[in-house]
Amino acid sequence: MGKLFAVVLVLIAIGSAIPIVMHWYPMAQDISTHGHLIDDQMGETMAEAGIAFLAAQFVLAFFVFRYSDRKDPGKIRTFPGGARTMVVAAVLLVGSEVLALGIFGQRAWAGQYFTPPGADAMTIQTQAGQFAFYFRYPGADGKLGQQHPDKIDEGNQNFFGLDPANDVESRDDVVTAELGIPANREIRLLMHSKDVGHSFYVRELRVQQDFVPGLDLMVHFTATKPGRYEIVCTQLCGLGHYNMKAYLNVMTQEDFDAWMKQKTSEQ
Ligand SMILES: [Cu+2]
């Protein structure tokens, strides 16, 4: 019985590795300039974790095969040095593995979080609220008008709580339900939550960043391929979470200019 179990264990381990080794579930296409760094990191993590997983299963199977079904159990032996040595060894092994992954991934991480966007990056603000995303462009003056939470009024379509009557900077702000951007231009996306925690995730952009209420965060990225991509909320934010999404519309510069002109006339 023990030998059969060992064989089944090996078969399950190999079977679960096949879809990954054969790339049956490939990554979504990458439309960002930084995405290859993330993909390389994912590949390294998968390879390293996969090899460690298979090795652990094979060692387990070996011991089950070798030492089960014995008529004479013999003397019970313990790990040399006892449990304490084993725990210390495991902590060092797993710790150095995690540390190594961190070192491999530092370029992708630092490029996003420790490097500010370029001076010519285009600023757009996104606001997440139960259960929709809205986007705001600063308009001709290049400045986003101040937000007044008490002035937020969905019925009036004042999603950002702007006060154009008293605030000059908000008069030319353009608010949209879709994130339209030009291709090959760096975007500086300011992130604001209206209520609870949400997340901004576009898998083709390889960007996933949480919104934190009370904390305005920023991500920056450059999209390279025109097209429409789904933006989804990946933080459970309430009953309507499953339906919280918007679209990222990457356009050529000419298409973007025309789109912006139209959105501006709709305000
Ligand atoms: Cu949400």
PDB file of C-alpha atoms and ligand atoms in Angstrom:
ATOM      1  CA  MET A   1       0.000   0.000   0.000  1.00  0.00           C
ATOM      2  CA  GLY A   2       2.817   2.383   0.899  1.00  0.00           C
ATOM      3  CA  LYS A   3       4.618   1.681  -2.385  1.00  0.00           C
ATOM      4  CA  LEU A   4       1.450   2.367  -4.383  1.00  0.00           C
ATOM      5  CA  PHE A   5       1.013   5.650  -2.475  1.00  0.00           C
ATOM      6  CA  ALA A   6       4.589   6.659  -3.375  1.00  0.00           C
ATOM      7  CA  VAL A   7       3.943   5.976  -7.063  1.00  0.00           C
ATOM      8  CA  VAL A   8       0.665   7.970  -6.996  1.00  0.00           C
ATOM      9  CA  LEU A   9       2.488  10.828  -5.287  1.00  0.00           C
ATOM     10  CA  VAL A  10       5.105  10.978  -8.056  1.00  0.00           C
ATOM     11  CA  LEU A  11       2.417  10.827 -10.763  1.00  0.00           C
ATOM     12  CA  ILE A  12       0.392  13.674  -9.200  1.00  0.00           C
ATOM     13  CA  ALA A  13       3.533  15.805  -8.796  1.00  0.00           C
ATOM     14  CA  ILE A  14       4.570  15.315 -12.429  1.00  0.00           C
ATOM     15  CA  GLY A  15       0.972  15.731 -13.657  1.00  0.00           C
ATOM     16  CA  SER A  16       0.595  19.064 -11.888  1.00  0.00           C
ATOM     17  CA  ALA A  17       3.855  20.334 -13.396  1.00  0.00           C
ATOM     18  CA  ILE A  18       2.944  19.484 -16.999  1.00  0.00           C
ATOM     19  CA  PRO A  19       0.505  22.390 -17.676  1.00  0.00           C
ATOM     20  CA  ILE A  20       3.091  24.859 -16.387  1.00  0.00           C
ATOM     21  CA  VAL A  21       6.081  23.379 -18.236  1.00  0.00           C
ATOM     22  CA  MET A  22       4.003  23.141 -21.448  1.00  0.00           C
ATOM     23  CA  HIS A  23       2.693  26.716 -21.046  1.00  0.00           C
ATOM     24  CA  TRP A  24      -0.940  25.667 -21.361  1.00  0.00           C
ATOM     25  CA  TYR A  25      -2.012  28.854 -19.581  1.00  0.00           C
ATOM     26  CA  PRO A  26       0.200  31.545 -21.082  1.00  0.00           C
ATOM     27  CA  MET A  27       0.405  35.053 -19.670  1.00  0.00           C
ATOM     28  CA  ALA A  28      -1.844  37.678 -21.232  1.00  0.00           C
ATOM     29  CA  GLN A  29      -0.123  39.791 -23.872  1.00  0.00           C
ATOM     30  CA  ASP A  30       2.125  42.483 -22.482  1.00  0.00           C
ATOM     31  CA  ILE A  31       1.419  46.042 -23.681  1.00  0.00           C
ATOM     32  CA  SER A  32       3.725  47.913 -21.314  1.00  0.00           C
ATOM     33  CA  THR A  33       7.369  48.928 -21.435  1.00  0.00           C
ATOM     34  CA  HIS A  34       8.116  47.475 -17.994  1.00  0.00           C
ATOM     35  CA  GLY A  35       6.055  44.254 -18.326  1.00  0.00           C
ATOM     36  CA  HIS A  36       8.906  42.017 -19.440  1.00  0.00           C
ATOM     37  CA  LEU A  37      10.619  42.595 -16.082  1.00  0.00           C
ATOM     38  CA  ILE A  38       7.506  41.344 -14.284  1.00  0.00           C
ATOM     39  CA  ASP A  39       7.191  38.384 -16.656  1.00  0.00           C
ATOM     40  CA  ASP A  40      10.844  37.442 -16.170  1.00  0.00           C
ATOM     41  CA  GLN A  41      10.340  37.579 -12.427  1.00  0.00           C
ATOM     42  CA  MET A  42       7.199  35.433 -12.674  1.00  0.00           C
ATOM     43  CA  GLY A  43       9.127  32.913 -14.773  1.00  0.00           C
ATOM     44  CA  GLU A  44      11.963  32.764 -12.262  1.00  0.00           C
ATOM     45  CA  THR A  45       9.584  32.399  -9.325  1.00  0.00           C
ATOM     46  CA  MET A  46       7.631  29.659 -11.091  1.00  0.00           C
ATOM     47  CA  ALA A  47      10.799  27.755 -12.040  1.00  0.00           C
ATOM     48  CA  GLU A  48      12.307  28.028  -8.589  1.00  0.00           C
ATOM     49  CA  ALA A  49       9.111  27.171  -6.696  1.00  0.00           C
ATOM     50  CA  GLY A  50       8.329  24.405  -9.196  1.00  0.00           C
ATOM     51  CA  ILE A  51      11.731  22.734  -8.841  1.00  0.00           C
ATOM     52  CA  ALA A  52      11.540  22.983  -5.035  1.00  0.00           C
ATOM     53  CA  PHE A  53       8.013  21.530  -5.102  1.00  0.00           C
ATOM     54  CA  LEU A  54       8.986  18.575  -7.307  1.00  0.00           C
ATOM     55  CA  ALA A  55      12.141  17.891  -5.300  1.00  0.00           C
ATOM     56  CA  ALA A  56      10.155  17.857  -2.030  1.00  0.00           C
ATOM     57  CA  GLN A  57       7.529  15.488  -3.476  1.00  0.00           C
ATOM     58  CA  PHE A  58      10.160  13.130  -4.903  1.00  0.00           C
ATOM     59  CA  VAL A  59      12.070  12.969  -1.615  1.00  0.00           C
ATOM     60  CA  LEU A  60       8.793  12.315   0.219  1.00  0.00           C
ATOM     61  CA  ALA A  61       7.907   9.560  -2.272  1.00  0.00           C
ATOM     62  CA  PHE A  62      11.350   8.016  -1.908  1.00  0.00           C
ATOM     63  CA  PHE A  63      11.042   7.761   1.862  1.00  0.00           C
ATOM     64  CA  VAL A  64       7.500   6.410   1.648  1.00  0.00           C
ATOM     65  CA  PHE A  65       8.612   3.829  -0.926  1.00  0.00           C
ATOM     66  CA  ARG A  66      11.741   2.826   0.944  1.00  0.00           C
ATOM     67  CA  TYR A  67      10.501   2.694   4.509  1.00  0.00           C
ATOM     68  CA  SER A  68       6.806   1.792   4.394  1.00  0.00           C
ATOM     69  CA  ASP A  69       5.516  -1.807   4.454  1.00  0.00           C
ATOM     70  CA  ARG A  70       8.438  -2.981   6.559  1.00  0.00           C
ATOM     71  CA  LYS A  71       7.730  -6.006   8.701  1.00  0.00           C
ATOM     72  CA  ASP A  72      10.344  -4.929  11.202  1.00  0.00           C
ATOM     73  CA  PRO A  73      10.067  -1.180  11.874  1.00  0.00           C
ATOM     74  CA  GLY A  74      13.528  -1.132  13.467  1.00  0.00           C
ATOM     75  CA  LYS A  75      14.725   1.627  15.718  1.00  0.00           C
ATOM     76  CA  ILE A  76      13.000   5.005  15.288  1.00  0.00           C
ATOM     77  CA  ARG A  77      15.576   7.587  14.288  1.00  0.00           C
ATOM     78  CA  THR A  78      15.278  11.359  14.543  1.00  0.00           C
ATOM     79  CA  PHE A  79      16.727  14.181  12.470  1.00  0.00           C
ATOM     80  CA  PRO A  80      20.387  14.726  13.390  1.00  0.00           C
ATOM     81  CA  GLY A  81      20.500  17.524  15.931  1.00  0.00           C
ATOM     82  CA  GLY A  82      16.804  17.234  16.722  1.00  0.00           C
ATOM     83  CA  ALA A  83      13.823  19.440  15.883  1.00  0.00           C
ATOM     84  CA  ARG A  84      15.597  22.700  16.695  1.00  0.00           C
ATOM     85  CA  THR A  85      18.315  22.129  14.066  1.00  0.00           C
ATOM     86  CA  MET A  86      15.705  21.163  11.518  1.00  0.00           C
ATOM     87  CA  VAL A  87      13.637  24.322  12.142  1.00  0.00           C
ATOM     88  CA  VAL A  88      16.729  26.563  11.974  1.00  0.00           C
ATOM     89  CA  ALA A  89      17.816  24.886   8.713  1.00  0.00           C
ATOM     90  CA  ALA A  90      14.326  25.307   7.218  1.00  0.00           C
ATOM     91  CA  VAL A  91      14.155  28.992   8.211  1.00  0.00           C
ATOM     92  CA  LEU A  92      17.589  29.659   6.662  1.00  0.00           C
ATOM     93  CA  LEU A  93      16.692  27.769   3.489  1.00  0.00           C
ATOM     94  CA  VAL A  94      13.287  29.427   2.940  1.00  0.00           C
ATOM     95  CA  GLY A  95      14.632  32.805   4.089  1.00  0.00           C
ATOM     96  CA  SER A  96      17.475  32.785   1.569  1.00  0.00           C
ATOM     97  CA  GLU A  97      15.039  31.699  -1.155  1.00  0.00           C
ATOM     98  CA  VAL A  98      12.718  34.643  -0.452  1.00  0.00           C
ATOM     99  CA  LEU A  99      15.686  36.999  -0.182  1.00  0.00           C
ATOM    100  CA  ALA A 100      17.049  35.786  -3.525  1.00  0.00           C
ATOM    101  CA  LEU A 101      13.682  36.386  -5.207  1.00  0.00           C
ATOM    102  CA  GLY A 102      13.640  39.884  -3.734  1.00  0.00           C
ATOM    103  CA  ILE A 103      17.110  40.619  -5.120  1.00  0.00           C
ATOM    104  CA  PHE A 104      16.154  39.296  -8.569  1.00  0.00           C
ATOM    105  CA  GLY A 105      12.983  41.401  -8.546  1.00  0.00           C
ATOM    106  CA  GLN A 106      14.440  44.655  -7.254  1.00  0.00           C
ATOM    107  CA  ARG A 107      14.827  46.222 -10.697  1.00  0.00           C
ATOM    108  CA  ALA A 108      11.144  45.812 -11.554  1.00  0.00           C
ATOM    109  CA  TRP A 109      10.092  47.006  -8.117  1.00  0.00           C
ATOM    110  CA  ALA A 110      12.464  49.974  -7.937  1.00  0.00           C
ATOM    111  CA  GLY A 111      11.533  51.028 -11.471  1.00  0.00           C
ATOM    112  CA  GLN A 112       7.951  51.420 -10.371  1.00  0.00           C
ATOM    113  CA  TYR A 113       8.134  52.594  -6.761  1.00  0.00           C
ATOM    114  CA  PHE A 114      11.510  54.282  -6.261  1.00  0.00           C
ATOM    115  CA  THR A 115      11.794  55.975  -9.642  1.00  0.00           C
ATOM    116  CA  PRO A 116       9.565  58.985 -10.260  1.00  0.00           C
ATOM    117  CA  PRO A 117       7.872  59.362 -13.650  1.00  0.00           C
ATOM    118  CA  GLY A 118       9.596  61.516 -16.267  1.00  0.00           C
ATOM    119  CA  ALA A 119       8.926  65.270 -16.326  1.00  0.00           C
ATOM    120  CA  ASP A 120       6.847  64.981 -19.514  1.00  0.00           C
ATOM    121  CA  ALA A 121       4.578  62.254 -18.124  1.00  0.00           C
ATOM    122  CA  MET A 122       0.880  62.897 -18.595  1.00  0.00           C
ATOM    123  CA  THR A 123      -1.043  63.285 -15.329  1.00  0.00           C
ATOM    124  CA  ILE A 124      -4.438  61.645 -14.955  1.00  0.00           C
ATOM    125  CA  GLN A 125      -6.334  60.972 -11.769  1.00  0.00           C
ATOM    126  CA  THR A 126      -8.440  57.909 -11.132  1.00  0.00           C
ATOM    127  CA  GLN A 127     -10.975  57.668  -8.367  1.00  0.00           C
ATOM    128  CA  ALA A 128     -12.365  54.353  -7.190  1.00  0.00           C
ATOM    129  CA  GLY A 129     -15.676  54.199  -5.371  1.00  0.00           C
ATOM    130  CA  GLN A 130     -18.306  51.555  -4.797  1.00  0.00           C
ATOM    131  CA  PHE A 131     -18.564  50.274  -7.553  1.00  0.00           C
ATOM    132  CA  ALA A 132     -17.036  52.226 -10.387  1.00  0.00           C
ATOM    133  CA  PHE A 133     -13.873  53.927 -11.557  1.00  0.00           C
ATOM    134  CA  TYR A 134     -13.836  57.510 -12.833  1.00  0.00           C
ATOM    135  CA  PHE A 135     -10.968  59.361 -14.463  1.00  0.00           C
ATOM    136  CA  ARG A 136     -10.064  63.029 -14.455  1.00  0.00           C
ATOM    137  CA  TYR A 137      -7.778  64.954 -16.810  1.00  0.00           C
ATOM    138  CA  PRO A 138      -6.413  68.349 -15.757  1.00  0.00           C
ATOM    139  CA  GLY A 139      -7.460  70.157 -18.954  1.00  0.00           C
ATOM    140  CA  ALA A 140      -5.670  73.062 -20.633  1.00  0.00           C
ATOM    141  CA  ASP A 141      -4.291  74.588 -17.398  1.00  0.00           C
ATOM    142  CA  GLY A 142      -2.532  71.309 -16.503  1.00  0.00           C
ATOM    143  CA  LYS A 143      -3.959  71.482 -12.972  1.00  0.00           C
ATOM    144  CA  LEU A 144      -6.522  69.297 -11.261  1.00  0.00           C
ATOM    145  CA  GLY A 145      -9.014  71.326  -9.283  1.00  0.00           C
ATOM    146  CA  GLN A 146      -9.389  70.558  -5.583  1.00  0.00           C
ATOM    147  CA  GLN A 147     -11.795  67.853  -4.426  1.00  0.00           C
ATOM    148  CA  HIS A 148     -14.521  68.583  -1.884  1.00  0.00           C
ATOM    149  CA  PRO A 149     -15.964  65.320  -0.535  1.00  0.00           C
ATOM    150  CA  ASP A 150     -19.144  67.116   0.593  1.00  0.00           C
ATOM    151  CA  LYS A 151     -19.802  68.167  -3.003  1.00  0.00           C
ATOM    152  CA  ILE A 152     -19.708  64.623  -4.413  1.00  0.00           C
ATOM    153  CA  ASP A 153     -23.073  64.081  -6.062  1.00  0.00           C
ATOM    154  CA  GLU A 154     -23.611  61.031  -8.277  1.00  0.00           C
ATOM    155  CA  GLY A 155     -27.004  62.279  -9.435  1.00  0.00           C
ATOM    156  CA  ASN A 156     -25.373  65.455 -10.673  1.00  0.00           C
ATOM    157  CA  GLN A 157     -22.446  63.512 -12.156  1.00  0.00           C
ATOM    158  CA  ASN A 158     -20.085  65.378  -9.849  1.00  0.00           C
ATOM    159  CA  PHE A 159     -18.164  62.195  -9.013  1.00  0.00           C
ATOM    160  CA  PHE A 160     -15.027  64.000  -7.826  1.00  0.00           C
ATOM    161  CA  GLY A 161     -16.726  66.676  -5.706  1.00  0.00           C
ATOM    162  CA  LEU A 162     -15.523  69.605  -7.804  1.00  0.00           C
ATOM    163  CA  ASP A 163     -16.548  73.188  -7.234  1.00  0.00           C
ATOM    164  CA  PRO A 164     -16.167  74.923 -10.613  1.00  0.00           C
ATOM    165  CA  ALA A 165     -18.220  77.902  -9.456  1.00  0.00           C
ATOM    166  CA  ASN A 166     -15.518  78.929  -6.967  1.00  0.00           C
ATOM    167  CA  ASP A 167     -12.478  76.974  -8.118  1.00  0.00           C
ATOM    168  CA  VAL A 168     -10.871  78.107 -11.380  1.00  0.00           C
ATOM    169  CA  GLU A 169      -8.569  75.080 -11.676  1.00  0.00           C
ATOM    170  CA  SER A 170     -11.440  72.590 -11.776  1.00  0.00           C
ATOM    171  CA  ARG A 171     -13.369  74.435 -14.516  1.00  0.00           C
ATOM    172  CA  ASP A 172     -11.511  72.765 -17.396  1.00  0.00           C
ATOM    173  CA  ASP A 173     -11.098  69.348 -15.747  1.00  0.00           C
ATOM    174  CA  VAL A 174     -12.360  66.535 -17.945  1.00  0.00           C
ATOM    175  CA  VAL A 175     -14.094  63.611 -16.216  1.00  0.00           C
ATOM    176  CA  THR A 176     -14.611  60.306 -18.019  1.00  0.00           C
ATOM    177  CA  ALA A 177     -15.764  56.763 -17.281  1.00  0.00           C
ATOM    178  CA  GLU A 178     -13.071  55.294 -19.530  1.00  0.00           C
ATOM    179  CA  LEU A 179      -9.310  55.697 -19.202  1.00  0.00           C
ATOM    180  CA  GLY A 180      -8.220  56.973 -22.604  1.00  0.00           C
ATOM    181  CA  ILE A 181      -4.465  57.339 -23.079  1.00  0.00           C
ATOM    182  CA  PRO A 182      -2.079  57.819 -25.993  1.00  0.00           C
ATOM    183  CA  ALA A 183       0.286  54.925 -26.772  1.00  0.00           C
ATOM    184  CA  ASN A 184       4.000  55.328 -26.089  1.00  0.00           C
ATOM    185  CA  ARG A 185       3.499  58.181 -23.645  1.00  0.00           C
ATOM    186  CA  GLU A 186       4.283  57.827 -19.976  1.00  0.00           C
ATOM    187  CA  ILE A 187       1.217  58.140 -17.762  1.00  0.00           C
ATOM    188  CA  ARG A 188       1.347  59.351 -14.179  1.00  0.00           C
ATOM    189  CA  LEU A 189      -1.808  57.978 -12.622  1.00  0.00           C
ATOM    190  CA  LEU A 190      -2.879  59.513  -9.317  1.00  0.00           C
ATOM    191  CA  MET A 191      -5.044  57.174  -7.303  1.00  0.00           C
ATOM    192  CA  HIS A 192      -7.771  58.290  -4.950  1.00  0.00           C
ATOM    193  CA  SER A 193     -10.415  56.262  -3.146  1.00  0.00           C
ATOM    194  CA  LYS A 194     -13.803  57.759  -2.460  1.00  0.00           C
ATOM    195  CA  ASP A 195     -14.793  55.233   0.176  1.00  0.00           C
ATOM    196  CA  VAL A 196     -13.105  51.879   0.904  1.00  0.00           C
ATOM    197  CA  GLY A 197     -10.100  49.942  -0.352  1.00  0.00           C
ATOM    198  CA  HIS A 198     -10.146  49.065  -4.056  1.00  0.00           C
ATOM    199  CA  SER A 199      -7.546  48.020  -6.592  1.00  0.00           C
ATOM    200  CA  PHE A 200      -6.547  49.043 -10.096  1.00  0.00           C
ATOM    201  CA  TYR A 201      -5.576  46.013 -12.150  1.00  0.00           C
ATOM    202  CA  VAL A 202      -4.898  45.798 -15.876  1.00  0.00           C
ATOM    203  CA  ARG A 203      -3.266  42.476 -16.600  1.00  0.00           C
ATOM    204  CA  GLU A 204      -1.985  43.509 -20.055  1.00  0.00           C
ATOM    205  CA  LEU A 205      -0.287  46.521 -18.434  1.00  0.00           C
ATOM    206  CA  ARG A 206       1.235  44.383 -15.666  1.00  0.00           C
ATOM    207  CA  VAL A 207       0.000  46.997 -13.192  1.00  0.00           C
ATOM    208  CA  GLN A 208      -1.864  46.190 -10.005  1.00  0.00           C
ATOM    209  CA  GLN A 209      -2.068  48.790  -7.290  1.00  0.00           C
ATOM    210  CA  ASP A 210      -4.426  49.128  -4.355  1.00  0.00           C
ATOM    211  CA  PHE A 211      -6.369  52.272  -3.576  1.00  0.00           C
ATOM    212  CA  VAL A 212      -6.117  53.121   0.109  1.00  0.00           C
ATOM    213  CA  PRO A 213      -8.732  55.468   1.583  1.00  0.00           C
ATOM    214  CA  GLY A 214      -7.094  58.596   2.936  1.00  0.00           C
ATOM    215  CA  LEU A 215      -3.824  57.953   1.089  1.00  0.00           C
ATOM    216  CA  ASP A 216      -3.284  59.250  -2.435  1.00  0.00           C
ATOM    217  CA  LEU A 217      -0.953  56.917  -4.306  1.00  0.00           C
ATOM    218  CA  MET A 218       0.619  57.058  -7.752  1.00  0.00           C
ATOM    219  CA  VAL A 219       1.642  54.585 -10.416  1.00  0.00           C
ATOM    220  CA  HIS A 220       3.353  55.304 -13.690  1.00  0.00           C
ATOM    221  CA  PHE A 221       3.485  53.247 -16.865  1.00  0.00           C
ATOM    222  CA  THR A 222       3.799  53.481 -20.626  1.00  0.00           C
ATOM    223  CA  ALA A 223       1.416  51.494 -22.832  1.00  0.00           C
ATOM    224  CA  THR A 224       2.703  50.510 -26.259  1.00  0.00           C
ATOM    225  CA  LYS A 225      -0.184  48.813 -28.063  1.00  0.00           C
ATOM    226  CA  PRO A 226      -3.451  50.529 -29.040  1.00  0.00           C
ATOM    227  CA  GLY A 227      -6.536  48.594 -27.993  1.00  0.00           C
ATOM    228  CA  ARG A 228      -9.202  48.243 -25.315  1.00  0.00           C
ATOM    229  CA  TYR A 229      -8.263  46.479 -22.115  1.00  0.00           C
ATOM    230  CA  GLU A 230     -10.231  45.703 -18.991  1.00  0.00           C
ATOM    231  CA  ILE A 231      -9.526  47.529 -15.739  1.00  0.00           C
ATOM    232  CA  VAL A 232     -10.824  45.476 -12.837  1.00  0.00           C
ATOM    233  CA  CYS A 233     -11.036  46.007  -9.103  1.00  0.00           C
ATOM    234  CA  THR A 234      -9.132  43.238  -7.319  1.00  0.00           C
ATOM    235  CA  GLN A 235      -9.871  44.181  -3.714  1.00  0.00           C
ATOM    236  CA  LEU A 236     -13.116  42.798  -2.311  1.00  0.00           C
ATOM    237  CA  CYS A 237     -14.881  46.121  -1.762  1.00  0.00           C
ATOM    238  CA  GLY A 238     -18.537  45.226  -1.187  1.00  0.00           C
ATOM    239  CA  LEU A 239     -21.540  43.561  -2.777  1.00  0.00           C
ATOM    240  CA  GLY A 240     -20.970  45.069  -6.224  1.00  0.00           C
ATOM    241  CA  HIS A 241     -17.257  44.243  -6.312  1.00  0.00           C
ATOM    242  CA  TYR A 242     -17.684  41.497  -8.922  1.00  0.00           C
ATOM    243  CA  ASN A 243     -19.034  44.076 -11.359  1.00  0.00           C
ATOM    244  CA  MET A 244     -16.550  46.873 -10.686  1.00  0.00           C
ATOM    245  CA  LYS A 245     -14.649  47.481 -13.881  1.00  0.00           C
ATOM    246  CA  ALA A 246     -13.825  50.049 -16.517  1.00  0.00           C
ATOM    247  CA  TYR A 247     -11.877  50.108 -19.756  1.00  0.00           C
ATOM    248  CA  LEU A 248      -8.426  51.294 -20.647  1.00  0.00           C
ATOM    249  CA  ASN A 249      -8.449  52.644 -24.175  1.00  0.00           C
ATOM    250  CA  VAL A 250      -4.948  52.953 -25.628  1.00  0.00           C
ATOM    251  CA  MET A 251      -4.993  55.089 -28.782  1.00  0.00           C
ATOM    252  CA  THR A 252      -2.619  56.601 -31.277  1.00  0.00           C
ATOM    253  CA  GLN A 253      -1.807  60.235 -30.526  1.00  0.00           C
ATOM    254  CA  GLU A 254      -4.215  61.491 -33.253  1.00  0.00           C
ATOM    255  CA  ASP A 255      -7.054  59.274 -32.006  1.00  0.00           C
ATOM    256  CA  PHE A 256      -6.373  60.388 -28.469  1.00  0.00           C
ATOM    257  CA  ASP A 257      -6.473  64.074 -29.415  1.00  0.00           C
ATOM    258  CA  ALA A 258      -9.823  63.568 -31.172  1.00  0.00           C
ATOM    259  CA  TRP A 259     -11.165  61.566 -28.232  1.00  0.00           C
ATOM    260  CA  MET A 260     -10.070  64.247 -25.765  1.00  0.00           C
ATOM    261  CA  LYS A 261     -11.667  66.947 -27.867  1.00  0.00           C
ATOM    262  CA  GLN A 262     -14.938  65.059 -27.849  1.00  0.00           C
ATOM    263  CA  LYS A 263     -14.813  64.376 -24.086  1.00  0.00           C
ATOM    264  CA  THR A 264     -14.022  68.042 -23.441  1.00  0.00           C
ATOM    265  CA  SER A 265     -17.081  69.119 -25.439  1.00  0.00           C
ATOM    266  CA  GLU A 266     -19.250  66.709 -23.414  1.00  0.00           C
ATOM    267  CA  GLN A 267     -18.392  68.249 -20.037  1.00  0.00           C
TER     268      GLN A 267
HETATM  269 CU    CU B   1     -13.666  47.951  -5.761  1.00  0.00          CU
END
